[in-house]
């Protein structure tokens, strides 16, 4: 609860209010008029008025009790009840109705008269007072100085109304204690309202009019004296008038004149009293000045003698004062002068930054306003000790509430400044922000007690003085089980190393040693431990050897596996079929495997004394030199080179070059001589593929690096171009044929396939035709490798008409059912709980054919989906209900061995407010398209098979031809020496026939392959 000023007067008045209210309640309950009126011959206090006094008196008493957790709730409840009772009673007078609360508990048997028309009802001014009283108490619970000030003035209004009523009773003016012509405020009600409202305003003595009477300045003291005298004058004048009327001393006119004359003399007496009081103060000041003058005359001689000394002291004082001001304003910690009642008198910039308040705003507050509630009571007790002067210096660790609501921890050192009579004047506070220190301590504690590392302290003999709780989580042993000794857990092979490290650290103060060793775990096995030992025996605060320990068993296991992996890697390189070698940044070979030696014809020792340029064709080096120097690590480059064999023969290789962080470059080389020969054959096969693709009714394309390397006529026709206009364009073809808003989507899909994250993708986008019009297209493409680089081969459909139909469907809900019943796609509309709302006849047909189930409205789709499809469907549905569109392909194997393919789209359904209330499932039969794509892929594979067969045939026939040709070359050389040798001619004819037979077989094989 918000802190209130404690005062015995508040407690006494609150008890008096409770007691008075209780007496009146008893009087009404047992029909005791004396308790109802308190003062005879005056109006009685109403029952509801007594209840309000009891409620407000209880609430006021709670503010003086020791704070409990439930006090604030009880305080608010009592205040709300009193305000509500006052508001209901007031509203009855304003709106002229009967709420039934006037005689809800008791019955007022007084006769209804013009003066008393509503038995049991509080007077209008009383109801207004209780409403303001309750609102003021409720406002005090709000942490806002503005609201507190407003609440304080509510109490002042109550005091004013009650004071006017009391004046009315004193001078017999009913207008003062009646707000309306019916009902009046009872005299004891007025007295009690005045006293409780005045006392309640002392809960915040620094606010409102209360501040005028509670201060200690001359003006405040004068205000208290004058107010008391004025009150006495009012009472005395009332008594004089009452007595003159009772004994007939004077008439009313004479009495009024007499009161005026008395008032004049009383005012003169008041002025005389005040003037004398101020004159006494001035006389004391004058006497003090005279004494000072006398002292000055006595001290003049001393001043002359010590002027030089005092001048030096003055200069030093000015310098000291300047240093103090500089230190105060520029101090790295908060500094403040605080009055004994907690008000900030002076604050420096650092304190303002610490709590987030500007200087002027902070000076208008007290330290209680920004103190954390739980620390407030201790702080107030400390202030009380300072006020009594029990001690001169105080220290407290506390929390402040920053203006933004955060908590600021601070160390506060307070020194009491006293006057010559040893009376405390104010406090000098040094406030150090320790919020970060608190956080660091918390972090350090979490580190010390974490399971990642363990900390222990050993004496010089190795006995454990302290160990963190995480030590047990590492080795499983408690302190008692270890018997406070750590050496006995060490592995026998590591024990001497541990003792040696301990001796070395013990002998050298400040020495730090890192060791890795094994210790026995409680489970019976050994674990690897890494420890950092540091000698702090000479540190008086520690006096121990600090050991920071962590479990590195897993790391040691990984290191062993890595070592074995390196051995396996070396073996793999040595037995690899590709040539593998390492070069430094200057191109010198530093390592090579056996395949490299076989490929180049050099031994390993020869290669290690060579530069890579010695192995490359000199002609190629002229146009494509080797780039030496350091490269960025991690770069991998694929390229082709022409190498020179040791025997001088040239051969083509494909190299994969990758640079490591140690400036070494790994090169993997593969002989591609045969591949080069087959590329021509591949081009021929490509021609066959192109012929097949160009007759397709769907768009077919092959793209690489966002450019088309091939498109068929249908693809170009969809966008209104000629094929050659879209192939190998200077820039990205995406910018040419894809709508700007969908270009990012297309690029993201292409990049995902190029990186290998997905193999295939299917998506719909808006296209741009050559004539500037737009269309809708559907892409389907799969990732393939072309010339060692990722490429995409796929098909394209023009879905403009389908999109137009879908748009018409969205615009016209009236035609939805007709369209759903006539489309060849199955549609199912579900709510957010996946219950069926609507479906078309194709959905019924699909349910019967694939699930043997007829869908019905209200049923859950998940109830009849098979388990293997259920989990993925629920996951997709959850994403769609967040606003995403999802599409994928689904297949259904049939009994005859065929497969039906469906393209499934899930998209959210929204209302006019764009709120998602369900999702739509659309299933389109794409079996025909999938079969066409499969046929296209099969044709592509068939071409690849033909190419392989051609390669195999060429290889086989080359060996068959080589033998007759070799024989013919040898016989031709012999025939040159002896042209008339008939035997040689016979052999030549035989070899020519063999060659003819081979060529004939080749023709037949080629014919068979062509077929």
Short mmCIF file of N, CA, C and O in Angstrom, two decimals, residues 673-768:
data_model
loop_
_atom_site.label_atom_id
_atom_site.label_comp_id
_atom_site.label_asym_id
_atom_site.label_seq_id
_atom_site.Cartn_x
_atom_site.Cartn_y
_atom_site.Cartn_z
N UNK A 673 39.32 -37.12 -71.11
CA UNK A 673 39.58 -37.25 -72.56
C UNK A 673 38.43 -37.97 -73.24
O UNK A 673 37.94 -37.54 -74.31
N UNK A 674 37.98 -39.07 -72.67
CA UNK A 674 36.87 -39.81 -73.27
C UNK A 674 35.59 -39.00 -73.23
O UNK A 674 34.76 -39.06 -74.16
N UNK A 675 35.40 -38.22 -72.17
CA UNK A 675 34.18 -37.42 -72.08
C UNK A 675 34.12 -36.37 -73.17
O UNK A 675 33.06 -36.11 -73.75
N UNK A 676 35.23 -35.77 -73.47
CA UNK A 676 35.28 -34.78 -74.54
C UNK A 676 34.86 -35.40 -75.87
O UNK A 676 34.18 -34.77 -76.69
N UNK A 677 35.32 -36.65 -76.09
CA UNK A 677 34.99 -37.33 -77.34
C UNK A 677 33.49 -37.61 -77.45
O UNK A 677 32.90 -37.62 -78.52
N UNK A 678 32.87 -37.83 -76.28
CA UNK A 678 31.46 -38.19 -76.30
C UNK A 678 30.53 -36.98 -76.30
O UNK A 678 29.33 -37.13 -76.49
N UNK A 679 31.05 -35.78 -76.11
CA UNK A 679 30.20 -34.60 -76.09
C UNK A 679 29.52 -34.39 -77.44
O UNK A 679 28.38 -33.94 -77.51
N UNK A 680 30.27 -34.71 -78.52
CA UNK A 680 29.66 -34.58 -79.85
C UNK A 680 28.48 -35.52 -79.99
O UNK A 680 27.43 -35.17 -80.55
N UNK A 681 28.64 -36.74 -79.46
CA UNK A 681 27.54 -37.69 -79.52
C UNK A 681 26.35 -37.20 -78.68
O UNK A 681 25.20 -37.42 -79.05
N UNK A 682 26.67 -36.54 -77.59
CA UNK A 682 25.61 -36.01 -76.74
C UNK A 682 24.81 -34.94 -77.47
O UNK A 682 23.59 -34.83 -77.30
N UNK A 683 25.47 -34.12 -78.28
CA UNK A 683 24.76 -33.09 -79.02
C UNK A 683 23.76 -33.70 -79.99
O UNK A 683 22.67 -33.18 -80.22
N UNK A 684 24.17 -34.82 -80.57
CA UNK A 684 23.26 -35.53 -81.48
C UNK A 684 22.04 -36.04 -80.71
O UNK A 684 20.89 -35.94 -81.18
N UNK A 685 22.30 -36.56 -79.51
CA UNK A 685 21.18 -37.03 -78.70
C UNK A 685 20.28 -35.87 -78.27
O UNK A 685 19.06 -36.00 -78.19
N UNK A 686 20.90 -34.71 -78.06
CA UNK A 686 20.12 -33.53 -77.68
C UNK A 686 19.15 -33.14 -78.80
O UNK A 686 18.04 -32.69 -78.54
N UNK A 687 19.59 -33.34 -80.05
CA UNK A 687 18.74 -33.01 -81.18
C UNK A 687 17.47 -33.87 -81.15
O UNK A 687 16.36 -33.38 -81.41
N UNK A 688 17.64 -35.14 -80.81
CA UNK A 688 16.48 -36.02 -80.72
C UNK A 688 15.54 -35.57 -79.60
O UNK A 688 14.32 -35.57 -79.75
N UNK A 689 16.15 -35.19 -78.46
CA UNK A 689 15.34 -34.70 -77.35
C UNK A 689 14.57 -33.44 -77.74
O UNK A 689 13.39 -33.27 -77.43
N UNK A 690 15.24 -32.53 -78.45
CA UNK A 690 14.62 -31.28 -78.86
C UNK A 690 13.43 -31.55 -79.78
O UNK A 690 12.38 -30.91 -79.69
N UNK A 691 13.60 -32.53 -80.71
CA UNK A 691 12.52 -32.86 -81.64
C UNK A 691 11.30 -33.35 -80.87
O UNK A 691 10.16 -32.97 -81.18
N UNK A 692 11.53 -34.20 -79.85
CA UNK A 692 10.42 -34.71 -79.06
C UNK A 692 9.75 -33.61 -78.25
O UNK A 692 8.52 -33.52 -78.20
N UNK A 693 10.57 -32.71 -77.66
CA UNK A 693 10.01 -31.66 -76.80
C UNK A 693 9.24 -30.62 -77.58
O UNK A 693 8.23 -30.10 -77.11
N UNK A 694 9.71 -30.31 -78.82
CA UNK A 694 9.05 -29.25 -79.58
C UNK A 694 7.68 -29.65 -80.08
O UNK A 694 6.92 -28.80 -80.55
N UNK A 695 7.34 -30.92 -80.07
CA UNK A 695 6.02 -31.35 -80.47
C UNK A 695 5.05 -31.44 -79.29
O UNK A 695 3.90 -31.83 -79.45
N UNK A 696 5.55 -31.12 -78.09
CA UNK A 696 4.72 -31.22 -76.89
C UNK A 696 3.67 -30.12 -76.88
O UNK A 696 3.89 -29.01 -77.36
N UNK A 697 2.48 -30.41 -76.29
CA UNK A 697 1.39 -29.44 -76.18
C UNK A 697 1.54 -28.54 -74.95
O UNK A 697 0.77 -27.62 -74.75
N UNK A 698 2.51 -28.84 -74.07
CA UNK A 698 2.79 -27.99 -72.93
C UNK A 698 4.16 -27.35 -73.12
O UNK A 698 4.98 -27.85 -73.90
N UNK A 699 4.39 -26.24 -72.46
CA UNK A 699 5.69 -25.58 -72.55
C UNK A 699 6.76 -26.41 -71.88
O UNK A 699 6.57 -26.91 -70.77
N UNK A 700 7.89 -26.57 -72.56
CA UNK A 700 9.03 -27.33 -72.02
C UNK A 700 10.23 -26.39 -72.00
O UNK A 700 10.44 -25.62 -72.96
N UNK A 701 11.00 -26.45 -70.91
CA UNK A 701 12.14 -25.53 -70.80
C UNK A 701 13.27 -26.18 -70.03
O UNK A 701 13.08 -27.12 -69.25
N UNK A 702 14.48 -25.68 -70.30
CA UNK A 702 15.68 -25.99 -69.51
C UNK A 702 16.32 -24.66 -69.20
O UNK A 702 16.59 -23.86 -70.10
N UNK A 703 16.54 -24.36 -67.89
CA UNK A 703 17.11 -23.07 -67.51
C UNK A 703 18.33 -23.29 -66.62
O UNK A 703 18.44 -24.30 -65.92
N UNK A 704 19.22 -22.31 -66.70
CA UNK A 704 20.43 -22.33 -65.89
C UNK A 704 20.85 -20.88 -65.65
O UNK A 704 20.92 -20.08 -66.59
N UNK A 705 21.09 -20.56 -64.37
CA UNK A 705 21.51 -19.19 -64.00
C UNK A 705 20.48 -18.15 -64.45
O UNK A 705 20.83 -17.09 -64.98
N UNK A 706 19.17 -18.47 -64.28
CA UNK A 706 18.06 -17.56 -64.60
C UNK A 706 17.98 -17.22 -66.09
O UNK A 706 17.41 -16.21 -66.47
N UNK A 707 18.57 -18.06 -66.93
CA UNK A 707 18.46 -17.89 -68.39
C UNK A 707 18.07 -19.23 -68.99
O UNK A 707 18.51 -20.28 -68.52
N UNK A 708 17.25 -19.20 -70.03
CA UNK A 708 16.81 -20.42 -70.69
C UNK A 708 17.88 -20.87 -71.68
O UNK A 708 18.31 -20.09 -72.56
N UNK A 709 18.30 -22.11 -71.55
CA UNK A 709 19.18 -22.70 -72.56
C UNK A 709 18.37 -23.43 -73.62
O UNK A 709 18.89 -23.71 -74.70
N UNK A 710 17.12 -23.72 -73.30
CA UNK A 710 16.23 -24.31 -74.30
C UNK A 710 14.78 -24.06 -73.89
O UNK A 710 14.43 -24.13 -72.70
N UNK A 711 13.93 -23.71 -74.89
CA UNK A 711 12.48 -23.69 -74.72
C UNK A 711 11.86 -24.21 -76.00
O UNK A 711 12.41 -24.04 -77.09
N UNK A 712 10.70 -24.85 -75.88
CA UNK A 712 10.02 -25.32 -77.08
C UNK A 712 9.08 -24.23 -77.59
O UNK A 712 8.83 -23.23 -76.92
N UNK A 713 8.55 -24.37 -78.81
CA UNK A 713 7.70 -23.32 -79.39
C UNK A 713 6.49 -23.00 -78.53
O UNK A 713 6.06 -21.85 -78.45
N UNK A 714 5.89 -24.02 -77.87
CA UNK A 714 4.71 -23.78 -77.06
C UNK A 714 5.03 -22.84 -75.89
O UNK A 714 4.23 -21.96 -75.56
N UNK A 715 6.21 -23.00 -75.29
CA UNK A 715 6.64 -22.13 -74.19
C UNK A 715 6.70 -20.68 -74.66
O UNK A 715 6.18 -19.77 -74.01
N UNK A 716 7.35 -20.45 -75.84
CA UNK A 716 7.46 -19.09 -76.36
C UNK A 716 6.09 -18.53 -76.73
O UNK A 716 5.80 -17.35 -76.53
N UNK A 717 5.20 -19.39 -77.27
CA UNK A 717 3.87 -18.96 -77.69
C UNK A 717 3.06 -18.44 -76.49
O UNK A 717 2.30 -17.47 -76.63
N UNK A 718 3.21 -19.07 -75.34
CA UNK A 718 2.45 -18.65 -74.15
C UNK A 718 2.74 -17.20 -73.80
O UNK A 718 1.86 -16.45 -73.38
N UNK A 719 4.00 -16.75 -73.99
CA UNK A 719 4.37 -15.39 -73.66
C UNK A 719 4.42 -14.46 -74.88
O UNK A 719 4.80 -13.30 -74.75
N UNK A 720 4.08 -14.99 -76.09
CA UNK A 720 4.02 -14.14 -77.27
C UNK A 720 5.38 -13.85 -77.89
O UNK A 720 5.51 -12.86 -78.63
N UNK A 721 6.38 -14.66 -77.63
CA UNK A 721 7.71 -14.45 -78.19
C UNK A 721 8.03 -15.55 -79.20
O UNK A 721 7.37 -16.60 -79.26
N UNK A 722 9.11 -15.30 -79.96
CA UNK A 722 9.74 -16.34 -80.74
C UNK A 722 10.75 -17.05 -79.83
O UNK A 722 11.31 -16.42 -78.93
N UNK A 723 11.00 -18.33 -80.03
CA UNK A 723 11.91 -19.05 -79.12
C UNK A 723 13.28 -18.39 -78.98
O UNK A 723 13.83 -18.32 -77.89
N UNK A 724 13.84 -17.92 -80.13
CA UNK A 724 15.19 -17.36 -80.04
C UNK A 724 15.24 -16.06 -79.24
O UNK A 724 16.31 -15.60 -78.83
N UNK A 725 14.08 -15.42 -79.00
CA UNK A 725 14.06 -14.18 -78.23
C UNK A 725 14.22 -14.43 -76.73
O UNK A 725 14.54 -13.51 -75.98
N UNK A 726 13.95 -15.65 -76.28
CA UNK A 726 14.01 -15.96 -74.84
C UNK A 726 15.20 -16.82 -74.47
O UNK A 726 15.42 -17.09 -73.28
N UNK A 727 15.99 -17.29 -75.45
CA UNK A 727 17.12 -18.19 -75.15
C UNK A 727 18.39 -17.37 -75.01
O UNK A 727 18.71 -16.53 -75.86
N UNK A 728 19.10 -17.63 -73.87
CA UNK A 728 20.40 -16.98 -73.60
C UNK A 728 20.30 -15.46 -73.71
O UNK A 728 21.08 -14.79 -74.40
N UNK A 729 19.30 -14.90 -73.03
CA UNK A 729 19.12 -13.45 -73.03
C UNK A 729 20.26 -12.79 -72.24
O UNK A 729 20.86 -13.42 -71.36
N UNK A 730 20.57 -11.51 -72.55
CA UNK A 730 21.68 -10.84 -71.84
C UNK A 730 21.44 -10.77 -70.33
O UNK A 730 22.35 -10.95 -69.55
N UNK A 731 20.20 -10.48 -69.96
CA UNK A 731 19.88 -10.40 -68.54
C UNK A 731 19.03 -11.58 -68.09
O UNK A 731 18.84 -12.56 -68.83
N UNK A 732 18.54 -11.49 -66.88
CA UNK A 732 17.70 -12.55 -66.34
C UNK A 732 16.37 -12.61 -67.09
O UNK A 732 15.71 -11.59 -67.28
N UNK A 733 15.98 -13.81 -67.52
CA UNK A 733 14.72 -13.96 -68.23
C UNK A 733 13.53 -13.78 -67.29
O UNK A 733 12.42 -13.49 -67.73
N UNK A 734 13.77 -13.91 -65.99
CA UNK A 734 12.69 -13.71 -65.02
C UNK A 734 12.14 -12.30 -65.14
O UNK A 734 10.93 -12.08 -65.10
N UNK A 735 13.02 -11.30 -65.28
CA UNK A 735 12.57 -9.91 -65.42
C UNK A 735 11.74 -9.71 -66.68
O UNK A 735 10.96 -8.76 -66.77
N UNK A 736 11.93 -10.60 -67.68
CA UNK A 736 11.28 -10.42 -68.98
C UNK A 736 9.88 -11.00 -69.01
O UNK A 736 8.96 -10.42 -69.62
N UNK A 737 9.65 -12.14 -68.36
CA UNK A 737 8.37 -12.84 -68.52
C UNK A 737 7.57 -13.00 -67.23
O UNK A 737 6.45 -13.49 -67.27
N UNK A 738 8.13 -12.58 -66.08
CA UNK A 738 7.43 -12.75 -64.79
C UNK A 738 7.04 -11.38 -64.25
O UNK A 738 7.82 -10.43 -64.28
N UNK A 739 5.81 -11.30 -63.75
CA UNK A 739 5.32 -10.07 -63.13
C UNK A 739 6.25 -9.66 -61.99
O UNK A 739 6.74 -10.50 -61.24
N UNK A 740 6.48 -8.32 -61.83
CA UNK A 740 7.43 -7.82 -60.84
C UNK A 740 7.11 -8.30 -59.44
O UNK A 740 8.02 -8.60 -58.65
N UNK A 741 5.83 -8.42 -59.09
CA UNK A 741 5.45 -8.81 -57.72
C UNK A 741 5.74 -10.28 -57.43
O UNK A 741 5.83 -10.67 -56.28
N UNK A 742 5.89 -11.11 -58.48
CA UNK A 742 6.14 -12.54 -58.29
C UNK A 742 7.59 -12.93 -58.57
O UNK A 742 7.95 -14.11 -58.44
N UNK A 743 8.43 -11.97 -58.96
CA UNK A 743 9.81 -12.31 -59.33
C UNK A 743 10.59 -12.85 -58.13
O UNK A 743 11.37 -13.79 -58.26
N UNK A 744 10.39 -12.26 -56.95
CA UNK A 744 11.11 -12.74 -55.76
C UNK A 744 10.73 -14.18 -55.43
O UNK A 744 11.58 -14.99 -55.04
N UNK A 745 9.46 -14.52 -55.60
CA UNK A 745 8.99 -15.89 -55.32
C UNK A 745 9.67 -16.88 -56.26
O UNK A 745 10.12 -17.95 -55.84
N UNK A 746 9.77 -16.53 -57.56
CA UNK A 746 10.39 -17.44 -58.55
C UNK A 746 11.86 -17.61 -58.24
O UNK A 746 12.40 -18.72 -58.26
N UNK A 747 12.54 -16.49 -57.93
CA UNK A 747 13.98 -16.58 -57.65
C UNK A 747 14.25 -17.42 -56.41
O UNK A 747 15.19 -18.20 -56.37
N UNK A 748 13.41 -17.26 -55.38
CA UNK A 748 13.60 -18.05 -54.15
C UNK A 748 13.46 -19.54 -54.43
O UNK A 748 14.22 -20.36 -53.92
N UNK A 749 12.48 -19.91 -55.28
CA UNK A 749 12.29 -21.33 -55.62
C UNK A 749 13.47 -21.87 -56.40
O UNK A 749 13.95 -22.98 -56.16
N UNK A 750 13.99 -21.06 -57.36
CA UNK A 750 15.13 -21.50 -58.17
C UNK A 750 16.36 -21.67 -57.29
O UNK A 750 17.09 -22.67 -57.39
N UNK A 751 16.62 -20.71 -56.40
CA UNK A 751 17.79 -20.80 -55.54
C UNK A 751 17.72 -22.00 -54.60
O UNK A 751 18.73 -22.65 -54.34
N UNK A 752 16.53 -22.30 -54.10
CA UNK A 752 16.37 -23.46 -53.21
C UNK A 752 16.72 -24.75 -53.95
O UNK A 752 17.37 -25.64 -53.40
N UNK A 753 16.29 -24.87 -55.21
CA UNK A 753 16.63 -26.08 -55.98
C UNK A 753 18.11 -26.10 -56.36
O UNK A 753 18.74 -27.15 -56.36
N UNK A 754 18.68 -24.95 -56.69
CA UNK A 754 20.11 -24.90 -57.04
C UNK A 754 20.97 -25.32 -55.86
O UNK A 754 22.02 -25.94 -56.04
N UNK A 755 20.54 -24.95 -54.64
CA UNK A 755 21.30 -25.33 -53.44
C UNK A 755 21.05 -26.77 -53.02
O UNK A 755 21.70 -27.26 -52.11
N UNK A 756 20.09 -27.42 -53.66
CA UNK A 756 19.81 -28.81 -53.32
C UNK A 756 18.88 -28.97 -52.15
O UNK A 756 18.71 -30.09 -51.64
N UNK A 757 18.24 -27.88 -51.69
CA UNK A 757 17.32 -27.99 -50.56
C UNK A 757 16.06 -28.75 -50.95
O UNK A 757 15.48 -29.46 -50.14
N UNK A 758 15.60 -28.58 -52.19
CA UNK A 758 14.47 -29.34 -52.71
C UNK A 758 14.83 -29.82 -54.10
O UNK A 758 15.65 -29.21 -54.81
N UNK A 759 14.22 -30.91 -54.53
CA UNK A 759 14.50 -31.47 -55.85
C UNK A 759 13.58 -30.90 -56.90
O UNK A 759 13.97 -30.71 -58.05
N UNK A 760 12.32 -30.66 -56.55
CA UNK A 760 11.36 -30.17 -57.53
C UNK A 760 10.44 -29.15 -56.87
O UNK A 760 10.34 -29.09 -55.65
N UNK A 761 9.77 -28.36 -57.71
CA UNK A 761 8.86 -27.34 -57.20
C UNK A 761 7.73 -27.12 -58.19
O UNK A 761 7.90 -27.30 -59.40
N UNK A 762 6.56 -26.76 -57.65
CA UNK A 762 5.39 -26.45 -58.47
C UNK A 762 4.76 -25.19 -57.90
O UNK A 762 4.49 -25.11 -56.71
N UNK A 763 4.59 -24.17 -58.74
CA UNK A 763 4.03 -22.92 -58.25
C UNK A 763 3.34 -22.18 -59.38
O UNK A 763 3.59 -22.43 -60.57
N UNK A 764 2.42 -21.28 -59.00
CA UNK A 764 1.71 -20.45 -59.95
C UNK A 764 2.13 -19.00 -59.78
O UNK A 764 2.26 -18.51 -58.66
N UNK A 765 2.35 -18.31 -60.89
CA UNK A 765 2.73 -16.90 -60.87
C UNK A 765 2.04 -16.16 -61.99
O UNK A 765 1.46 -16.78 -62.91
N UNK A 766 2.13 -14.84 -61.95
CA UNK A 766 1.61 -14.01 -63.04
C UNK A 766 2.74 -13.72 -64.02
O UNK A 766 3.84 -13.34 -63.62
N UNK A 767 2.45 -13.89 -65.32
CA UNK A 767 3.44 -13.67 -66.35
C UNK A 767 3.23 -12.36 -67.08
O UNK A 767 2.20 -11.70 -66.96
N UNK A 768 4.25 -11.97 -67.88
CA UNK A 768 4.17 -10.78 -68.72
C UNK A 768 4.35 -11.21 -70.17
O UNK A 768 5.40 -11.79 -70.52
#
